Short mmCIF file of N, CA, C and O and ligand atoms in Angstrom, two decimals:
data_model
loop_
_atom_site.label_atom_id
_atom_site.label_comp_id
_atom_site.label_asym_id
_atom_site.label_seq_id
_atom_site.Cartn_x
_atom_site.Cartn_y
_atom_site.Cartn_z
N MET A 1 16.68 6.11 7.82
CA MET A 1 17.08 6.91 6.63
C MET A 1 16.75 5.40 5.62
O MET A 1 16.48 4.67 5.89
N GLU A 2 17.16 6.08 4.36
CA GLU A 2 16.26 5.26 3.07
C GLU A 2 17.11 6.10 2.06
O GLU A 2 18.02 6.63 2.29
N ILE A 3 17.70 4.43 1.71
CA ILE A 3 18.57 4.28 0.40
C ILE A 3 17.99 4.69 -0.88
O ILE A 3 16.92 4.23 -1.31
N LEU A 4 18.02 5.84 -1.41
CA LEU A 4 17.89 5.65 -2.89
C LEU A 4 18.09 6.13 -4.18
O LEU A 4 19.61 6.87 -4.33
N GLU A 5 18.53 5.39 -4.84
CA GLU A 5 19.19 5.27 -6.39
C GLU A 5 18.63 6.94 -6.96
O GLU A 5 17.59 5.65 -7.81
N GLN A 6 19.24 7.75 -6.87
CA GLN A 6 18.79 8.37 -8.26
C GLN A 6 19.95 9.14 -9.34
O GLN A 6 20.48 9.69 -8.58
N GLU A 7 19.82 9.48 -10.38
CA GLU A 7 20.22 10.71 -11.44
C GLU A 7 20.37 11.65 -10.99
O GLU A 7 19.11 12.26 -10.57
N GLY A 8 21.02 12.24 -10.67
CA GLY A 8 21.78 14.42 -10.42
C GLY A 8 22.38 14.42 -11.53
O GLY A 8 23.42 13.36 -11.68
N GLU A 9 22.86 15.64 -10.45
CA GLU A 9 23.67 16.32 -12.20
C GLU A 9 25.30 17.28 -11.47
O GLU A 9 24.95 16.97 -10.27
N MET A 10 25.41 16.20 -12.05
CA MET A 10 27.42 16.00 -11.38
C MET A 10 28.25 17.44 -12.04
O MET A 10 28.67 17.98 -10.33
N THR A 11 27.94 17.96 -13.49
CA THR A 11 28.56 18.78 -13.26
C THR A 11 27.33 19.27 -14.78
O THR A 11 27.01 18.52 -14.94
N ASP A 12 27.55 20.81 -15.16
CA ASP A 12 26.88 20.91 -16.32
C ASP A 12 26.61 19.79 -17.57
O ASP A 12 28.11 19.97 -17.61
N GLU A 13 25.59 19.55 -17.74
CA GLU A 13 25.60 18.56 -18.63
C GLU A 13 26.01 17.10 -18.57
O GLU A 13 25.83 15.82 -19.00
N VAL A 14 27.02 16.77 -17.46
CA VAL A 14 26.73 15.76 -17.11
C VAL A 14 26.15 14.60 -15.82
O VAL A 14 25.70 15.29 -14.57
N LYS A 15 24.96 13.81 -16.26
CA LYS A 15 24.35 13.07 -15.39
C LYS A 15 25.44 11.96 -14.85
O LYS A 15 25.90 11.24 -15.43
N TYR A 16 24.46 11.61 -13.63
CA TYR A 16 25.25 10.17 -12.90
C TYR A 16 24.38 9.75 -12.14
O TYR A 16 23.26 10.74 -11.80
N MET A 17 24.64 8.16 -11.79
CA MET A 17 23.50 7.99 -11.55
C MET A 17 24.01 7.61 -9.59
O MET A 17 25.16 6.87 -9.61
N TYR A 18 22.86 8.28 -8.76
CA TYR A 18 23.73 8.75 -7.31
C TYR A 18 23.80 8.14 -6.88
O TYR A 18 22.28 6.92 -6.38
N TRP A 19 24.03 7.23 -5.24
CA TRP A 19 23.82 5.74 -4.76
C TRP A 19 23.58 6.88 -3.44
O TRP A 19 23.92 6.54 -2.70
N THR A 20 22.26 7.20 -2.85
CA THR A 20 22.55 8.48 -1.73
C THR A 20 21.28 7.82 -0.76
O THR A 20 20.99 7.02 -0.62
N PHE A 21 22.16 8.65 0.35
CA PHE A 21 21.42 8.29 1.83
C PHE A 21 20.20 9.87 1.90
O PHE A 21 20.94 10.82 1.96
N GLY A 22 18.80 9.31 1.98
CA GLY A 22 17.80 10.43 2.56
C GLY A 22 18.32 11.14 0.81
O GLY A 22 17.19 12.18 0.53
N GLY A 23 18.67 10.63 -0.33
CA GLY A 23 17.77 11.59 -1.82
C GLY A 23 19.37 12.19 -1.97
O GLY A 23 19.23 12.97 -2.47
N THR A 24 20.59 12.47 -0.95
CA THR A 24 21.49 13.47 -0.56
C THR A 24 23.12 12.41 -0.81
O THR A 24 23.15 12.04 -0.44
N VAL A 25 23.92 13.13 -2.06
CA VAL A 25 25.39 12.76 -1.22
C VAL A 25 26.33 13.99 -0.89
O VAL A 25 25.87 14.61 -1.85
N PRO A 26 26.73 14.24 -0.09
CA PRO A 26 26.56 13.15 1.35
C PRO A 26 25.41 13.12 2.16
O PRO A 26 24.50 13.66 1.64
N GLY A 27 25.09 12.07 2.20
CA GLY A 27 23.78 11.92 3.71
C GLY A 27 23.75 12.89 4.44
O GLY A 27 25.05 13.90 4.92
N SER A 28 22.50 13.24 5.34
CA SER A 28 22.65 14.30 6.71
C SER A 28 23.71 14.00 7.25
O SER A 28 23.88 12.32 8.31
N PHE A 29 24.34 14.79 8.14
CA PHE A 29 24.15 14.42 9.69
C PHE A 29 23.32 13.57 10.90
O PHE A 29 22.46 13.51 10.34
N ILE A 30 23.65 13.34 11.72
CA ILE A 30 23.58 12.12 12.46
C ILE A 30 23.95 13.11 13.94
O ILE A 30 24.81 12.00 14.22
N ARG A 31 23.07 13.16 14.84
CA ARG A 31 23.94 14.03 15.99
C ARG A 31 23.10 14.21 17.10
O ARG A 31 22.27 13.10 17.17
N THR A 32 24.34 12.60 18.42
CA THR A 32 23.84 11.74 18.73
C THR A 32 24.31 12.69 20.63
O THR A 32 25.32 13.11 19.71
N ARG A 33 24.22 12.63 21.78
CA ARG A 33 25.53 11.98 22.79
C ARG A 33 25.71 10.97 23.21
O ARG A 33 24.97 9.66 22.75
N VAL A 34 26.96 11.30 23.78
CA VAL A 34 27.66 10.10 24.64
C VAL A 34 26.31 9.06 25.44
O VAL A 34 25.79 10.05 26.16
N GLY A 35 26.21 8.17 25.29
CA GLY A 35 25.34 7.14 26.36
C GLY A 35 24.39 7.85 25.36
O GLY A 35 23.57 6.99 26.02
N ASP A 36 23.68 7.71 24.12
CA ASP A 36 22.86 7.62 24.20
C ASP A 36 22.33 6.35 23.02
O ASP A 36 23.09 5.96 22.96
N GLU A 37 21.24 5.61 23.44
CA GLU A 37 21.50 4.19 22.48
C GLU A 37 20.04 4.86 21.81
O GLU A 37 19.52 5.64 21.47
N VAL A 38 20.95 4.50 21.15
CA VAL A 38 20.14 4.20 18.70
C VAL A 38 19.33 3.99 18.35
O VAL A 38 20.37 2.33 17.92
N GLU A 39 18.47 3.56 18.10
CA GLU A 39 17.84 2.73 17.21
C GLU A 39 17.20 3.18 15.72
O GLU A 39 17.24 3.45 15.34
N PHE A 40 18.54 2.03 14.45
CA PHE A 40 18.85 2.98 13.49
C PHE A 40 17.99 1.94 12.21
O PHE A 40 17.99 0.44 12.32
N HIS A 41 17.43 2.92 11.89
CA HIS A 41 16.43 1.87 10.49
C HIS A 41 16.24 2.28 9.18
O HIS A 41 17.59 3.56 9.35
N LEU A 42 16.96 1.25 8.57
CA LEU A 42 17.55 1.69 7.22
C LEU A 42 16.93 0.77 6.02
O LEU A 42 16.41 -0.67 6.04
N GLN A 43 16.17 1.78 5.01
CA GLN A 43 15.51 1.09 3.84
C GLN A 43 16.21 1.03 2.35
O GLN A 43 16.73 2.70 2.40
N ASN A 44 15.96 0.41 2.04
CA ASN A 44 16.55 0.24 0.15
C ASN A 44 15.44 0.41 -0.06
O ASN A 44 14.09 -0.75 -0.38
N HIS A 45 14.57 1.51 -0.88
CA HIS A 45 13.82 1.64 -1.89
C HIS A 45 13.21 0.60 -2.77
O HIS A 45 14.38 0.36 -2.78
N PRO A 46 12.16 0.06 -2.91
CA PRO A 46 12.13 -0.78 -4.14
C PRO A 46 12.32 -0.70 -5.06
O PRO A 46 12.90 -1.38 -6.26
N ASP A 47 12.02 1.03 -5.65
CA ASP A 47 12.55 1.12 -7.22
C ASP A 47 14.13 1.51 -7.36
O ASP A 47 14.69 0.55 -8.23
N ASN A 48 15.04 0.61 -6.73
CA ASN A 48 16.62 0.74 -6.32
C ASN A 48 16.57 -1.22 -6.61
O ASN A 48 15.90 -1.65 -7.21
N LYS A 49 17.60 -0.54 -7.81
CA LYS A 49 18.17 -1.74 -8.03
C LYS A 49 19.41 -2.73 -7.72
O LYS A 49 19.64 -4.24 -7.48
N LEU A 50 19.61 -2.20 -6.43
CA LEU A 50 21.15 -2.96 -5.29
C LEU A 50 20.80 -3.77 -4.36
O LEU A 50 20.44 -2.51 -3.36
N PRO A 51 21.37 -4.06 -3.55
CA PRO A 51 21.60 -4.12 -2.21
C PRO A 51 22.31 -3.50 -1.78
O PRO A 51 23.66 -2.75 -2.49
N HIS A 52 21.95 -2.66 -0.45
CA HIS A 52 22.79 -1.56 0.13
C HIS A 52 23.31 -2.04 1.68
O HIS A 52 22.48 -2.95 2.08
N ASN A 53 23.99 -1.40 2.13
CA ASN A 53 24.37 -1.59 3.57
C ASN A 53 24.76 0.07 4.46
O ASN A 53 24.98 0.66 3.18
N ILE A 54 24.62 -0.64 5.37
CA ILE A 54 25.87 1.28 5.83
C ILE A 54 26.91 0.12 6.89
O ILE A 54 26.60 -0.31 7.93
N ASN A 55 27.76 0.86 6.85
CA ASN A 55 28.80 0.84 7.80
C ASN A 55 29.48 2.41 9.04
O ASN A 55 29.73 3.46 7.94
N MET A 56 28.91 1.91 10.14
CA MET A 56 29.33 3.86 10.66
C MET A 56 30.24 3.69 12.12
O MET A 56 30.75 2.80 12.44
N HIS A 57 30.78 3.69 11.12
CA HIS A 57 32.61 4.17 12.46
C HIS A 57 32.71 3.90 13.52
O HIS A 57 33.49 4.05 14.27
N ALA A 58 31.26 4.74 14.25
CA ALA A 58 31.49 4.57 15.29
C ALA A 58 30.95 3.56 15.99
O ALA A 58 30.80 3.80 17.40
N VAL A 59 30.32 2.52 15.36
CA VAL A 59 29.91 1.19 16.41
C VAL A 59 30.91 1.02 16.00
O VAL A 59 31.66 -0.39 14.93
N THR A 60 31.52 0.27 17.50
CA THR A 60 31.89 -1.50 17.04
C THR A 60 31.51 -2.89 16.87
O THR A 60 30.09 -2.62 17.22
N GLY A 61 31.46 -3.31 16.21
CA GLY A 61 32.00 -4.41 15.97
C GLY A 61 31.79 -5.05 13.93
O GLY A 61 32.30 -4.08 13.59
N PRO A 62 30.77 -6.46 13.85
CA PRO A 62 31.76 -6.38 12.36
C PRO A 62 31.28 -5.66 11.18
O PRO A 62 29.48 -5.37 11.69
N GLY A 63 31.74 -4.90 10.69
CA GLY A 63 31.96 -3.82 9.99
C GLY A 63 30.63 -3.02 10.64
O GLY A 63 30.41 -1.54 9.16
N GLY A 64 30.94 -2.14 11.50
CA GLY A 64 30.15 -1.06 12.08
C GLY A 64 28.90 -1.32 11.82
O GLY A 64 28.26 -0.29 11.71
N GLY A 65 28.09 -2.28 11.95
CA GLY A 65 26.96 -2.75 11.48
C GLY A 65 26.62 -2.90 10.44
O GLY A 65 25.24 -3.09 9.42
N ALA A 66 27.44 -2.46 9.83
CA ALA A 66 27.25 -3.49 7.60
C ALA A 66 26.22 -4.55 7.74
O ALA A 66 26.11 -5.04 7.15
N GLU A 67 26.85 -5.36 8.56
CA GLU A 67 26.42 -7.39 7.94
C GLU A 67 25.65 -7.21 8.64
O GLU A 67 24.05 -7.70 7.81
N SER A 68 24.69 -6.43 9.55
CA SER A 68 23.41 -5.59 10.36
C SER A 68 22.01 -5.60 9.15
O SER A 68 20.96 -5.61 9.16
N LEU A 69 23.30 -4.51 8.20
CA LEU A 69 21.63 -3.99 7.77
C LEU A 69 22.62 -4.13 6.44
O LEU A 69 22.00 -3.52 5.59
N PHE A 70 22.73 -5.25 5.74
CA PHE A 70 22.78 -4.98 4.71
C PHE A 70 21.18 -6.13 4.05
O PHE A 70 20.31 -6.89 4.56
N VAL A 71 20.70 -4.88 3.13
CA VAL A 71 19.46 -4.84 2.96
C VAL A 71 19.03 -4.76 1.34
O VAL A 71 19.17 -4.41 0.36
N ALA A 72 17.94 -5.56 0.91
CA ALA A 72 17.79 -5.47 -0.37
C ALA A 72 16.42 -4.39 -1.26
O ALA A 72 15.86 -4.14 0.12
N PRO A 73 16.22 -4.68 -1.98
CA PRO A 73 15.41 -3.38 -2.73
C PRO A 73 14.09 -3.80 -1.97
O PRO A 73 13.54 -4.64 -1.79
N GLY A 74 13.61 -3.12 -1.53
CA GLY A 74 11.75 -3.07 -0.57
C GLY A 74 11.97 -3.73 0.11
O GLY A 74 11.03 -3.48 0.76
N HIS A 75 13.26 -3.33 1.39
CA HIS A 75 13.07 -4.21 2.39
C HIS A 75 13.76 -2.67 3.42
O HIS A 75 14.49 -2.31 3.02
N GLU A 76 13.43 -3.20 4.60
CA GLU A 76 13.90 -2.47 5.88
C GLU A 76 14.77 -3.49 6.56
O GLU A 76 14.26 -4.52 7.03
N LYS A 77 15.62 -2.96 7.62
CA LYS A 77 16.86 -3.42 8.52
C LYS A 77 16.37 -1.96 9.45
O LYS A 77 16.61 -1.68 9.38
N VAL A 78 16.19 -3.04 11.72
CA VAL A 78 16.63 -2.06 11.73
C VAL A 78 17.74 -2.77 13.01
O VAL A 78 18.43 -3.83 12.85
N PHE A 79 18.98 -1.87 13.25
CA PHE A 79 19.56 -2.45 14.79
C PHE A 79 19.27 -1.81 15.63
O PHE A 79 19.65 0.14 15.00
N SER A 80 20.48 -1.16 16.35
CA SER A 80 20.66 -0.73 17.73
C SER A 80 22.10 -0.76 17.95
O SER A 80 22.49 -1.53 18.30
N PHE A 81 23.03 0.80 18.37
CA PHE A 81 23.51 0.44 19.08
C PHE A 81 23.62 2.09 20.54
O PHE A 81 22.73 2.60 20.22
N LYS A 82 24.62 1.97 21.12
CA LYS A 82 25.18 2.77 22.24
C LYS A 82 26.24 4.13 21.37
O LYS A 82 27.15 3.09 21.56
N THR A 83 26.17 4.75 21.76
CA THR A 83 27.26 5.63 21.85
C THR A 83 28.18 5.70 23.15
O THR A 83 28.05 6.29 23.72
N LEU A 84 29.56 5.30 22.44
CA LEU A 84 30.02 5.16 23.92
C LEU A 84 31.72 6.39 24.07
O LEU A 84 31.97 6.46 24.94
N HIS A 85 32.06 7.23 22.71
CA HIS A 85 32.97 7.70 22.67
C HIS A 85 32.67 9.00 21.49
O HIS A 85 31.83 8.59 21.07
N PRO A 86 33.18 10.25 22.39
CA PRO A 86 33.05 11.88 21.35
C PRO A 86 33.68 11.62 20.33
O PRO A 86 34.83 10.69 20.47
N GLY A 87 33.30 12.08 20.03
CA GLY A 87 33.87 12.65 17.79
C GLY A 87 33.00 12.67 17.27
O GLY A 87 32.08 12.73 17.15
N LEU A 88 33.72 13.28 15.63
CA LEU A 88 32.92 12.93 14.29
C LEU A 88 33.12 11.59 13.07
O LEU A 88 34.89 11.60 13.37
N TYR A 89 32.34 10.95 13.03
CA TYR A 89 33.12 9.49 12.45
C TYR A 89 31.97 9.78 11.47
O TYR A 89 31.11 10.12 10.89
N VAL A 90 32.67 8.59 10.62
CA VAL A 90 32.24 8.67 8.72
C VAL A 90 31.15 7.15 9.16
O VAL A 90 31.49 6.93 9.71
N TYR A 91 29.87 8.10 7.99
CA TYR A 91 28.96 6.42 7.72
C TYR A 91 28.75 6.11 6.40
O TYR A 91 28.93 7.31 5.72
N HIS A 92 28.49 4.83 5.86
CA HIS A 92 29.21 4.65 4.03
C HIS A 92 28.47 3.77 3.74
O HIS A 92 28.52 2.74 5.08
N CYS A 93 28.09 3.40 2.53
CA CYS A 93 28.15 2.12 2.00
C CYS A 93 28.84 1.21 2.68
O CYS A 93 29.81 1.71 1.81
N ALA A 94 28.59 0.25 2.23
CA ALA A 94 30.23 -0.99 2.78
C ALA A 94 29.98 -2.07 1.54
O ALA A 94 30.11 -2.77 1.48
N THR A 95 28.49 -2.08 0.43
CA THR A 95 28.17 -2.67 -0.59
C THR A 95 29.06 -3.17 -1.69
O THR A 95 29.85 -1.46 -2.13
N ALA A 96 30.36 -3.66 -2.38
CA ALA A 96 30.69 -3.45 -2.89
C ALA A 96 29.72 -3.29 -4.66
O ALA A 96 29.20 -3.37 -4.53
N PRO A 97 30.96 -2.21 -5.08
CA PRO A 97 32.11 -1.72 -5.44
C PRO A 97 32.42 -0.47 -4.28
O PRO A 97 31.10 0.36 -4.17
N VAL A 98 32.42 -0.57 -2.81
CA VAL A 98 32.06 0.47 -2.07
C VAL A 98 33.35 1.77 -2.22
O VAL A 98 32.49 2.74 -2.12
N GLY A 99 34.21 2.67 -3.37
CA GLY A 99 34.83 3.30 -4.04
C GLY A 99 33.83 4.48 -4.59
O GLY A 99 33.63 5.56 -4.44
N MET A 100 32.53 3.53 -5.06
CA MET A 100 31.39 4.17 -5.58
C MET A 100 29.91 4.68 -5.15
O MET A 100 29.51 5.32 -4.80
N GLN A 101 30.31 3.77 -2.99
CA GLN A 101 29.00 4.36 -2.02
C GLN A 101 29.59 6.21 -1.67
O GLN A 101 30.20 6.19 -1.41
N PRO A 102 28.19 6.48 -1.31
CA PRO A 102 27.81 7.94 -0.19
C PRO A 102 28.77 7.80 1.11
O PRO A 102 28.58 6.74 1.71
N LYS A 103 29.45 8.94 1.09
CA LYS A 103 30.29 9.17 2.46
C LYS A 103 29.93 10.26 3.07
O LYS A 103 29.22 11.17 2.48
N VAL A 104 29.64 10.49 4.19
CA VAL A 104 29.07 11.19 5.11
C VAL A 104 29.80 10.86 6.43
O VAL A 104 30.14 9.94 7.08
N GLN A 105 29.71 12.86 7.57
CA GLN A 105 30.61 12.67 8.81
C GLN A 105 28.61 11.94 9.70
O GLN A 105 27.74 12.04 8.98
N LEU A 106 29.08 11.05 11.47
CA LEU A 106 28.27 10.83 11.81
C LEU A 106 28.75 12.34 13.45
O LEU A 106 29.54 11.79 13.92
CU1 CU B 1 25.13 1.04 -0.77
#
């Protein structure tokens, strides 16, 4: 998944700089099955201005992976996790200010 900071139209004639997962807000669904082993790659586009990360609420551990996936512009981080519980989970960037970060379900 790639983080893209890009301007979009919030409403008629109102532009906003979105911090997106893959160019959309919210980002796309990531569908897995219980017991899957997932290798997740997070890229931060070189044109971005800020570091980002991802907190997956389906992941047990510090920040749901956020600490392992804190990535500067132009770089990539990788981590692996195993899906242990069924359900619908959110993921979001947990870099401050969290309230401005994109959200989606996992
Ligand atoms: Cu972010």
